[in-house]
Amino acid sequence: MKALLCLGLFFLLPGALLAAPAAENETLQFFAEEAQVSAAVKRSQKVAEAPASAYVITAEDISSYGYRTLAEALQSVPGIFSWTDRNYSYLSVRGFGRPGDWGNRVLLLINGHRMNDNIYGSFSPGFDFSLDMASVKRIEVVKGPGAALYGDNAVFAVINVVTWTAADAAPARVQAEGGSYGTHREFAELSHQFKDDWQLYGAGSYRRMQGQDLTYPALTDANGGHTAYNADREESYTLYTSLSRPGWLFQGNINNRYKQIPTGSYGDTFNNNGSYTVDSRSFLELSMTDRQVLDAVKLSGRIYTDWYGYHGDYISGSPMTNQKDSAKAFWYGEELDARLTPFGEKNPLLLGEEAEKTALGRQNLYIQGGATLLNDNRTEYRYAVFAQQEVQLLDPLRLTAGLRYDHYQSFGGNLSPRVALVYTPWRPSTFKLLYGTAFRAPNLFERFYDAPLNAEIPNPNLQPENIRTYEAAWEQSFGRTASASLSYFQNRIRNLIDQVTDSVGNSQYVNSDNVRTDGVELAVKAAFTPDFSGHLGYCIQSTRLVGGDRLTNSPTHLATLGLSQRLARGKARVSVETFVISDRTTTAGTTLPAAALLSVSVRAQPWWESLTLYAGVRNILDAAYSVSGGLEHTQADIPQDGRNFNAGLEYRFGRPHARP
Amino acid sequence: MPVPERSGRIRRLWAVILFTLLAAGGPAASAAEATSVAAVLSSEIGPYQEALKGLQGEMPDVSAFFLTRGEPEIPASARVIVLFGSKAAIREYPDGAVLVYAMASGVMLRTKRSVKISMLPEHRTLLSDLRIIQPELKRLGILWVSPHFKTYASELSEAAKAFGISIESSQMDDESDLPEHLRRLYGKVDAIWLVPDPLLVNPKGLPVFIEFSHANRVPLFVPTGGLTDQGATAAVGPTFREMGRLAAAAAKKALKDEAQESTIYSSNVEIIINKTAAAQVGLKIPEEALWSARQVLP
């Protein structure tokens, strides 16, 4: 009898145990089924409904994959790759990345504040970026022309970097790390939440890199050698602070970077560690967001002041001369937007204006102990008005139309229209048809940099270059944990501002060629489980001069694949990322082979949740990877870093803690 | 004078006839009721089966249609349609029918002739039970994504004043904002109440709540018992069967054209406590709460 009972229990018990989990799973299963419907019913605008091709890099992505710079993070975005010429870092977006254009065809914002300077229209996404990546909460990348809302520089993309606030951060946090090439970096962050929702946040960092000894066979020093020793040092600091409460933000930022130039650019004496550049950037801004002033009117606006400084020492010639090149700019401005709903909440109208004055735009060039070659001072103003109307044509069909008029003291006016049709037949799928134009105004450097001794002549009559973009996109959600997008894009650039060399060897910026790009982009993001996620990006494109050759530095294929896995019951994380680039031509006419780079990043909290250890190895296979040199370089290509690593620790004082 | 025996027999006969008529009238009334009411369920998984049992316990002959088996053939005579789950709730139904819908937290029907059976407990019942579980509760945090919870949050905030509890609540645009909003709650709340928002209670959002609760020692209270063994501290809410029963009560009122609330909250709730999760967040459960609970998980 007892045996029968045991036998019965033997068969019944597993069934009972199995039954219990089924009941628990069914509760979650119930909510999962409900979520599919709720997501379809929810009406708030999401990335899928935005009238643009948008991509978001989160803080979790940044820490998981160990992105040290904005450039490294942006390289995870389909269609974007970054490089360094050992002085500055650059971006290529959808096949267009001119060596030496200093990123002036991409608009960079920090919490909505424009960061492109008023001399070169530039920003640098490398280690000289204005923020330490530990301060970054989110990076929003909107590809395509954004001039209808943002104006100048928003040609290929608008990138908005969003920082942490006291609401997100622990009261204090510190990081210390070391790495290859004699690098060390220190970071500190403080935050405090006051009563009445006031939040104070501050972060600062210091980084120093001793650098590498770099070999360029095309260059020769005074002793016949081809290696630059002790000529790659870099030192930088950043400081950022914000005081905010819901709807208001006061922010300020200072950054400064010193970098030696090891590449002998601009004819500098090779293997002379006296050539260097120093760049400084700072701003102050007060902004308000969505202040309800009337029933159907919300106001947003900002007032700001900015400063940019550049100084370069260039050692060249025999006997050696030291050319001191510098630029300073100071500008201030305001912007006011009104969001109205005269046609109902579903059909908002955005009206805006902005005005800016460059009170100081100075460029200097002189020879130490010698003549002044350039002393140019300019003041300029610009203003703009814009409007954008969204119309819900049918329940699943939304139209966005925008128009912006910019007026520049230098060249007059420019109109930038934009139209987007977004069709969401069922919530997981969105189809978009986008059309827009953008422009890049010729900057002070391109128009007025006058140094005949260096064979550089100005072009005050330079006109803006214009781009027209067509895009068709399909975005698909797979439940709540995965999404994919596929898009076809076509860019047509007219009056491209490019640096050319005339018959007597003078270089000058002119409106030259027309360029056309056709391409297809694929982006996939998935959280396979709560602990395992990944992203995949692929871009195939063709960028050519109209009626001519493929553009230099324009790879046909670009691909990235990232995978991240939490381990050890959530106390550790390992992330792997691959970047693949196909062959491309250099400005010198040579061809660079395809390259594949593999990086690994590890984070762990082995003892306490407040202490995180992290380490990363980039280009772990030590693959040979070079980029095109610019016109200022003798060498056709500039090799990028081989295998390199960094390792550090982070300590949070107080909660909340963050898991690896 | 004694009643003649023949009169007594006649009275007994009339009593039997009357009783028989009444007894027959019950099923007849029930049958009439059944054809006037139809039930549509989004799925056949356990919660829906439980809800249907609750409905049919009060209205045994109601026809039930599962969307997983195809298009429901709702009788033309149906004056009240009881809907379980959002998939059932958002479908088109005959204009004249009253819709009673339950287990559809992410949906709010705008038709005048609809009654919602909420998955949330009645406000005072919830606050009272939470106080039993956590006597020192003074600040309660609530987050949601689906806009329909805004009214509940403000009603709860009003009711909480009588308990000396303040509600810290905010609506998120998207589930991806969850970590940021949870961090904002830290230090401002003694516990978090997870509303049955399907856009939050899912394989991605729930672990974030659980992780935050454990890492920062903030009790997490959930509305359904099936979530406590995922790591929540305790559940306070109506069972699925109770929701079915409330749907039946609302359907009966609708058949009689009686006025009723557009949203019905249950006061008949169950408490399920997870002792391990409670210990992890440093919460000592009082004896009274353990005795009140329908189930205590070790």
mmCIF file of N, CA and C in Angstrom, chain A residues 20 23-39 41-46 137-138 164-165 167-169 193 197 199 480-481 527 530-531 566 609 652 654-659, chain B residues 42-43 45-48 85-87 90 103-107 119 145-148 173-175 180 183-184 186 188 196-199 201-204 206-207 211 215-217 224 226-227 229-230 240:
data_model
loop_
_atom_site.group_PDB
_atom_site.id
_atom_site.type_symbol
_atom_site.label_atom_id
_atom_site.label_comp_id
_atom_site.label_asym_id
_atom_site.label_seq_id
_atom_site.Cartn_x
_atom_site.Cartn_y
_atom_site.Cartn_z
ATOM 1 N N ALA A 20 2.415 24.569 -10.999
ATOM 2 C CA ALA A 20 2.558 25.872 -10.324
ATOM 3 C C ALA A 20 3.213 26.905 -11.238
ATOM 4 N N ALA A 23 0.843 28.411 -13.830
ATOM 5 C CA ALA A 23 -0.089 29.428 -13.342
ATOM 6 C C ALA A 23 0.624 30.763 -13.254
ATOM 7 N N GLU A 24 1.885 30.814 -12.733
ATOM 8 C CA GLU A 24 2.611 32.063 -12.637
ATOM 9 C C GLU A 24 2.856 32.625 -14.031
ATOM 10 N N ASN A 25 3.322 31.822 -14.943
ATOM 11 C CA ASN A 25 3.585 32.285 -16.286
ATOM 12 C C ASN A 25 2.333 32.835 -16.927
ATOM 13 N N GLU A 26 1.200 32.308 -16.624
ATOM 14 C CA GLU A 26 -0.025 32.754 -17.279
ATOM 15 C C GLU A 26 -0.375 34.173 -16.864
ATOM 16 N N THR A 27 -0.018 34.563 -15.647
ATOM 17 C CA THR A 27 -0.276 35.963 -15.260
ATOM 18 C C THR A 27 0.556 36.896 -16.118
ATOM 19 N N LEU A 28 1.850 36.575 -16.258
ATOM 20 C CA LEU A 28 2.706 37.400 -17.109
ATOM 21 C C LEU A 28 2.271 37.287 -18.564
ATOM 22 N N GLN A 29 1.861 36.103 -18.953
ATOM 23 C CA GLN A 29 1.398 35.919 -20.322
ATOM 24 C C GLN A 29 0.170 36.777 -20.586
ATOM 25 N N PHE A 30 -0.698 36.845 -19.606
ATOM 26 C CA PHE A 30 -1.881 37.710 -19.720
ATOM 27 C C PHE A 30 -1.454 39.154 -19.980
ATOM 28 N N PHE A 31 -0.511 39.653 -19.173
ATOM 29 C CA PHE A 31 -0.065 41.043 -19.340
ATOM 30 C C PHE A 31 0.656 41.237 -20.667
ATOM 31 N N ALA A 32 1.388 40.216 -21.102
ATOM 32 C CA ALA A 32 2.090 40.326 -22.378
ATOM 33 C C ALA A 32 1.089 40.464 -23.522
ATOM 34 N N GLU A 33 0.017 39.693 -23.458
ATOM 35 C CA GLU A 33 -1.011 39.808 -24.501
ATOM 36 C C GLU A 33 -1.682 41.168 -24.433
ATOM 37 N N GLU A 34 -1.916 41.628 -23.215
ATOM 38 C CA GLU A 34 -2.543 42.941 -23.050
ATOM 39 C C GLU A 34 -1.652 44.055 -23.580
ATOM 40 N N ALA A 35 -0.338 43.882 -23.384
ATOM 41 C CA ALA A 35 0.597 44.933 -23.787
ATOM 42 C C ALA A 35 0.551 45.155 -25.291
ATOM 43 N N GLN A 36 0.379 44.088 -26.033
ATOM 44 C CA GLN A 36 0.341 44.230 -27.492
ATOM 45 C C GLN A 36 -0.805 45.128 -27.915
ATOM 46 N N VAL A 37 -1.906 44.970 -27.237
ATOM 47 C CA VAL A 37 -3.071 45.787 -27.584
ATOM 48 C C VAL A 37 -2.913 47.191 -27.031
ATOM 49 N N SER A 38 -2.402 47.306 -25.791
ATOM 50 C CA SER A 38 -2.260 48.620 -25.164
ATOM 51 C C SER A 38 -1.304 49.492 -25.940
ATOM 52 N N ALA A 39 -0.244 48.892 -26.422
ATOM 53 C CA ALA A 39 0.714 49.666 -27.203
ATOM 54 C C ALA A 39 0.056 50.209 -28.454
ATOM 55 N N VAL A 41 -3.022 51.072 -28.665
ATOM 56 C CA VAL A 41 -4.011 52.071 -28.288
ATOM 57 C C VAL A 41 -3.354 53.369 -27.818
ATOM 58 N N LYS A 42 -2.204 53.261 -27.252
ATOM 59 C CA LYS A 42 -1.518 54.423 -26.676
ATOM 60 C C LYS A 42 -1.266 55.473 -27.751
ATOM 61 N N ARG A 43 -1.509 56.686 -27.472
ATOM 62 C CA ARG A 43 -1.484 57.733 -28.494
ATOM 63 C C ARG A 43 -0.268 58.638 -28.457
ATOM 64 N N SER A 44 0.612 58.541 -27.461
ATOM 65 C CA SER A 44 1.710 59.488 -27.398
ATOM 66 C C SER A 44 2.703 59.223 -28.515
ATOM 67 N N GLN A 45 3.366 60.224 -29.030
ATOM 68 C CA GLN A 45 4.295 60.092 -30.135
ATOM 69 C C GLN A 45 5.567 59.422 -29.677
ATOM 70 N N LYS A 46 6.016 58.414 -30.425
ATOM 71 C CA LYS A 46 7.238 57.705 -30.098
ATOM 72 C C LYS A 46 8.213 57.876 -31.253
ATOM 73 N N LYS A 137 23.612 60.889 -20.721
ATOM 74 C CA LYS A 137 22.503 59.978 -20.442
ATOM 75 C C LYS A 137 21.974 59.350 -21.719
ATOM 76 N N ARG A 138 22.016 60.121 -22.774
ATOM 77 C CA ARG A 138 21.388 59.638 -23.993
ATOM 78 C C ARG A 138 21.915 60.431 -25.176
ATOM 79 N N TRP A 164 22.989 63.842 -17.789
ATOM 80 C CA TRP A 164 22.315 63.445 -16.559
ATOM 81 C C TRP A 164 21.837 64.700 -15.814
ATOM 82 N N THR A 165 20.873 64.477 -14.917
ATOM 83 C CA THR A 165 20.475 65.517 -13.980
ATOM 84 C C THR A 165 20.541 64.914 -12.582
ATOM 85 N N ALA A 167 18.220 64.208 -10.740
ATOM 86 C CA ALA A 167 17.161 63.214 -10.545
ATOM 87 C C ALA A 167 17.621 61.821 -10.930
ATOM 88 N N ASP A 168 18.616 61.768 -11.826
ATOM 89 C CA ASP A 168 19.060 60.456 -12.298
ATOM 90 C C ASP A 168 20.276 59.954 -11.543
ATOM 91 N N ALA A 169 21.033 60.876 -10.953
ATOM 92 C CA ALA A 169 22.381 60.537 -10.505
ATOM 93 C C ALA A 169 22.434 60.300 -9.002
ATOM 94 N N GLN A 193 19.389 67.260 -5.151
ATOM 95 C CA GLN A 193 18.002 67.650 -5.409
ATOM 96 C C GLN A 193 17.528 68.495 -4.251
ATOM 97 N N ASP A 197 11.691 70.766 -6.416
ATOM 98 C CA ASP A 197 12.128 70.171 -7.687
ATOM 99 C C ASP A 197 13.361 70.808 -8.299
ATOM 100 N N GLN A 199 17.173 71.053 -9.175
ATOM 101 C CA GLN A 199 18.218 70.026 -9.244
ATOM 102 C C GLN A 199 19.521 70.671 -9.672
ATOM 103 N N ARG A 480 7.724 44.145 -27.445
ATOM 104 C CA ARG A 480 8.282 45.291 -26.738
ATOM 105 C C ARG A 480 9.791 45.225 -26.685
ATOM 106 N N THR A 481 10.386 44.187 -27.256
ATOM 107 C CA THR A 481 11.799 43.983 -27.007
ATOM 108 C C THR A 481 12.660 44.060 -28.245
ATOM 109 N N ALA A 527 16.267 43.133 -27.402
ATOM 110 C CA ALA A 527 16.571 42.640 -26.064
ATOM 111 C C ALA A 527 16.043 41.211 -26.037
ATOM 112 N N PRO A 530 16.015 39.767 -20.664
ATOM 113 C CA PRO A 530 16.387 40.947 -19.872
ATOM 114 C C PRO A 530 17.895 41.099 -19.699
ATOM 115 N N ASP A 531 18.669 40.015 -19.884
ATOM 116 C CA ASP A 531 20.107 40.080 -19.671
ATOM 117 C C ASP A 531 20.925 39.997 -20.956
ATOM 118 N N ARG A 566 24.569 39.979 -19.647
ATOM 119 C CA ARG A 566 24.795 40.068 -18.200
ATOM 120 C C ARG A 566 25.104 38.670 -17.679
ATOM 121 N N GLU A 609 27.603 46.969 -4.607
ATOM 122 C CA GLU A 609 26.901 47.592 -5.741
ATOM 123 C C GLU A 609 27.410 48.992 -6.021
ATOM 124 N N ARG A 652 30.202 54.938 -6.555
ATOM 125 C CA ARG A 652 29.040 55.803 -6.339
ATOM 126 C C ARG A 652 28.842 55.991 -4.845
ATOM 127 N N GLY A 654 26.297 56.807 -2.256
ATOM 128 C CA GLY A 654 24.860 56.911 -2.075
ATOM 129 C C GLY A 654 24.106 56.258 -3.223
ATOM 130 N N ARG A 655 22.855 56.069 -3.002
ATOM 131 C CA ARG A 655 22.006 55.438 -4.001
ATOM 132 C C ARG A 655 21.419 56.509 -4.909
ATOM 133 N N PRO A 656 20.822 56.189 -6.082
ATOM 134 C CA PRO A 656 20.633 54.815 -6.547
ATOM 135 C C PRO A 656 21.884 54.229 -7.204
ATOM 136 N N HIS A 657 22.010 52.933 -7.076
ATOM 137 C CA HIS A 657 23.104 52.246 -7.742
ATOM 138 C C HIS A 657 22.693 51.874 -9.159
ATOM 139 N N ALA A 658 23.675 51.630 -9.974
ATOM 140 C CA ALA A 658 23.418 51.159 -11.341
ATOM 141 C C ALA A 658 24.055 49.785 -11.495
ATOM 142 N N ARG A 659 23.330 48.866 -12.099
ATOM 143 C CA ARG A 659 23.875 47.527 -12.316
ATOM 144 C C ARG A 659 24.802 47.553 -13.521
ATOM 145 N N SER B 42 -10.653 37.315 -24.650
ATOM 146 C CA SER B 42 -9.533 37.515 -25.568
ATOM 147 C C SER B 42 -8.711 36.252 -25.760
ATOM 148 N N SER B 43 -8.704 35.408 -24.732
ATOM 149 C CA SER B 43 -7.806 34.259 -24.772
ATOM 150 C C SER B 43 -8.371 33.149 -23.901
ATOM 151 N N ILE B 45 -6.274 31.385 -21.729
ATOM 152 C CA ILE B 45 -5.323 31.060 -20.663
ATOM 153 C C ILE B 45 -5.997 31.235 -19.304
ATOM 154 N N GLY B 46 -5.327 30.755 -18.275
ATOM 155 C CA GLY B 46 -5.885 30.653 -16.937
ATOM 156 C C GLY B 46 -6.653 31.849 -16.411
ATOM 157 N N PRO B 47 -6.076 33.067 -16.460
ATOM 158 C CA PRO B 47 -6.820 34.228 -15.918
ATOM 159 C C PRO B 47 -8.196 34.386 -16.558
ATOM 160 N N TYR B 48 -8.305 34.144 -17.834
ATOM 161 C CA TYR B 48 -9.603 34.294 -18.494
ATOM 162 C C TYR B 48 -10.562 33.188 -18.061
ATOM 163 N N GLY B 85 -10.501 41.192 -21.357
ATOM 164 C CA GLY B 85 -9.254 41.443 -22.069
ATOM 165 C C GLY B 85 -9.407 42.561 -23.089
ATOM 166 N N SER B 86 -8.296 43.229 -23.361
ATOM 167 C CA SER B 86 -8.329 44.393 -24.263
ATOM 168 C C SER B 86 -8.660 44.007 -25.697
ATOM 169 N N LYS B 87 -8.192 42.841 -26.113
ATOM 170 C CA LYS B 87 -8.442 42.444 -27.491
ATOM 171 C C LYS B 87 -9.955 42.329 -27.733
ATOM 172 N N ILE B 90 -11.744 46.102 -27.577
ATOM 173 C CA ILE B 90 -11.614 47.134 -28.612
ATOM 174 C C ILE B 90 -12.310 46.753 -29.912
ATOM 175 N N MET B 103 -10.510 43.267 -17.075
ATOM 176 C CA MET B 103 -9.146 42.799 -17.392
ATOM 177 C C MET B 103 -8.616 43.504 -18.637
ATOM 178 N N ALA B 104 -8.944 44.774 -18.772
ATOM 179 C CA ALA B 104 -8.496 45.565 -19.935
ATOM 180 C C ALA B 104 -7.961 46.894 -19.430
ATOM 181 N N SER B 105 -6.880 46.823 -18.649
ATOM 182 C CA SER B 105 -6.369 48.029 -17.996
ATOM 183 C C SER B 105 -5.893 49.087 -18.972
ATOM 184 N N GLY B 106 -5.417 48.652 -20.134
ATOM 185 C CA GLY B 106 -4.857 49.620 -21.064
ATOM 186 C C GLY B 106 -5.887 50.264 -21.964
ATOM 187 N N VAL B 107 -7.154 49.970 -21.712
ATOM 188 C CA VAL B 107 -8.210 50.448 -22.606
ATOM 189 C C VAL B 107 -9.233 51.228 -21.796
ATOM 190 N N MET B 119 -9.104 46.358 -12.674
ATOM 191 C CA MET B 119 -8.228 45.365 -12.041
ATOM 192 C C MET B 119 -7.676 45.914 -10.732
ATOM 193 N N VAL B 145 2.316 54.294 -17.622
ATOM 194 C CA VAL B 145 2.515 54.752 -18.990
ATOM 195 C C VAL B 145 1.155 54.982 -19.655
ATOM 196 N N SER B 146 0.269 53.976 -19.565
ATOM 197 C CA SER B 146 -1.068 54.111 -20.183
ATOM 198 C C SER B 146 -1.791 55.280 -19.527
ATOM 199 N N PRO B 147 -2.322 56.197 -20.317
ATOM 200 C CA PRO B 147 -2.899 57.424 -19.746
ATOM 201 C C PRO B 147 -4.105 57.193 -18.848
ATOM 202 N N HIS B 148 -4.735 56.010 -18.934
ATOM 203 C CA HIS B 148 -5.980 55.779 -18.190
ATOM 204 C C HIS B 148 -5.773 55.688 -16.679
ATOM 205 N N ASP B 173 6.343 58.735 -20.555
ATOM 206 C CA ASP B 173 6.017 58.679 -21.986
ATOM 207 C C ASP B 173 6.189 57.272 -22.523
ATOM 208 N N ASP B 174 7.179 56.598 -21.964
ATOM 209 C CA ASP B 174 7.544 55.309 -22.545
ATOM 210 C C ASP B 174 8.176 54.459 -21.474
ATOM 211 N N GLU B 175 8.077 53.158 -21.665
ATOM 212 C CA GLU B 175 8.659 52.221 -20.704
ATOM 213 C C GLU B 175 10.153 52.443 -20.557
ATOM 214 N N GLU B 180 14.804 55.919 -15.103
ATOM 215 C CA GLU B 180 14.968 57.310 -14.682
ATOM 216 C C GLU B 180 13.902 57.699 -13.676
ATOM 217 N N ARG B 183 14.545 56.090 -10.303
ATOM 218 C CA ARG B 183 15.619 56.779 -9.584
ATOM 219 C C ARG B 183 15.094 58.053 -8.926
ATOM 220 N N ARG B 184 14.176 58.705 -9.604
ATOM 221 C CA ARG B 184 13.613 59.932 -9.022
ATOM 222 C C ARG B 184 12.797 59.645 -7.773
ATOM 223 N N TYR B 186 13.507 57.426 -5.612
ATOM 224 C CA TYR B 186 14.330 56.979 -4.493
ATOM 225 C C TYR B 186 14.457 58.080 -3.449
ATOM 226 N N LYS B 188 12.093 59.308 -1.825
ATOM 227 C CA LYS B 188 10.857 60.065 -1.686
ATOM 228 C C LYS B 188 9.677 59.184 -1.304
ATOM 229 N N PRO B 196 -1.656 47.826 -12.684
ATOM 230 C CA PRO B 196 -1.657 46.775 -13.714
ATOM 231 C C PRO B 196 -1.592 47.348 -15.119
ATOM 232 N N ASP B 197 -0.549 48.132 -15.368
ATOM 233 C CA ASP B 197 -0.356 48.739 -16.680
ATOM 234 C C ASP B 197 0.378 47.742 -17.558
ATOM 235 N N PRO B 198 -0.253 47.246 -18.609
ATOM 236 C CA PRO B 198 0.407 46.225 -19.437
ATOM 237 C C PRO B 198 1.695 46.742 -20.076
ATOM 238 N N LEU B 199 1.807 48.073 -20.207
ATOM 239 C CA LEU B 199 3.016 48.629 -20.803
ATOM 240 C C LEU B 199 4.173 48.642 -19.801
ATOM 241 N N VAL B 201 3.984 46.087 -16.843
ATOM 242 C CA VAL B 201 4.034 44.731 -16.287
ATOM 243 C C VAL B 201 4.295 43.781 -17.445
ATOM 244 N N ASN B 202 5.538 43.640 -17.818
ATOM 245 C CA ASN B 202 5.924 42.776 -18.928
ATOM 246 C C ASN B 202 7.338 42.260 -18.659
ATOM 247 N N PRO B 203 7.811 41.346 -19.457
ATOM 248 C CA PRO B 203 9.117 40.732 -19.171
ATOM 249 C C PRO B 203 10.275 41.732 -19.115
ATOM 250 N N LYS B 204 10.067 42.927 -19.686
ATOM 251 C CA LYS B 204 11.141 43.915 -19.649
ATOM 252 C C LYS B 204 10.980 44.871 -18.472
ATOM 253 N N LEU B 206 8.865 44.596 -15.610
ATOM 254 C CA LEU B 206 8.720 44.054 -14.257
ATOM 255 C C LEU B 206 10.062 43.785 -13.586
ATOM 256 N N PRO B 207 11.027 43.178 -14.292
ATOM 257 C CA PRO B 207 12.328 42.977 -13.634
ATOM 258 C C PRO B 207 12.992 44.273 -13.193
ATOM 259 N N GLU B 211 14.141 44.676 -9.491
ATOM 260 C CA GLU B 211 15.557 44.970 -9.242
ATOM 261 C C GLU B 211 15.709 46.235 -8.414
ATOM 262 N N ALA B 215 17.314 46.266 -4.753
ATOM 263 C CA ALA B 215 18.594 46.970 -4.621
ATOM 264 C C ALA B 215 18.482 48.162 -3.674
ATOM 265 N N ASN B 216 17.315 48.784 -3.660
ATOM 266 C CA ASN B 216 17.174 50.000 -2.871
ATOM 267 C C ASN B 216 16.254 49.812 -1.666
ATOM 268 N N ARG B 217 15.861 48.539 -1.409
ATOM 269 C CA ARG B 217 15.083 48.175 -0.227
ATOM 270 C C ARG B 217 13.805 49.005 -0.134
ATOM 271 N N THR B 224 -1.779 41.751 -8.647
ATOM 272 C CA THR B 224 -2.254 40.391 -8.845
ATOM 273 C C THR B 224 -1.278 39.406 -8.217
ATOM 274 N N GLY B 226 -0.234 36.546 -9.052
ATOM 275 C CA GLY B 226 0.716 35.865 -9.919
ATOM 276 C C GLY B 226 2.041 36.594 -10.068
ATOM 277 N N LEU B 227 2.136 37.817 -9.546
ATOM 278 C CA LEU B 227 3.376 38.586 -9.683
ATOM 279 C C LEU B 227 4.236 38.516 -8.421
ATOM 280 N N ASP B 229 5.425 35.893 -6.853
ATOM 281 C CA ASP B 229 6.543 34.962 -6.928
ATOM 282 C C ASP B 229 7.584 35.396 -7.948
ATOM 283 N N GLN B 230 7.379 36.529 -8.599
ATOM 284 C CA GLN B 230 8.418 37.113 -9.447
ATOM 285 C C GLN B 230 9.359 37.987 -8.621
ATOM 286 N N PHE B 240 -9.071 37.145 -10.455
ATOM 287 C CA PHE B 240 -9.722 37.178 -11.769
ATOM 288 C C PHE B 240 -11.159 36.670 -11.645
#
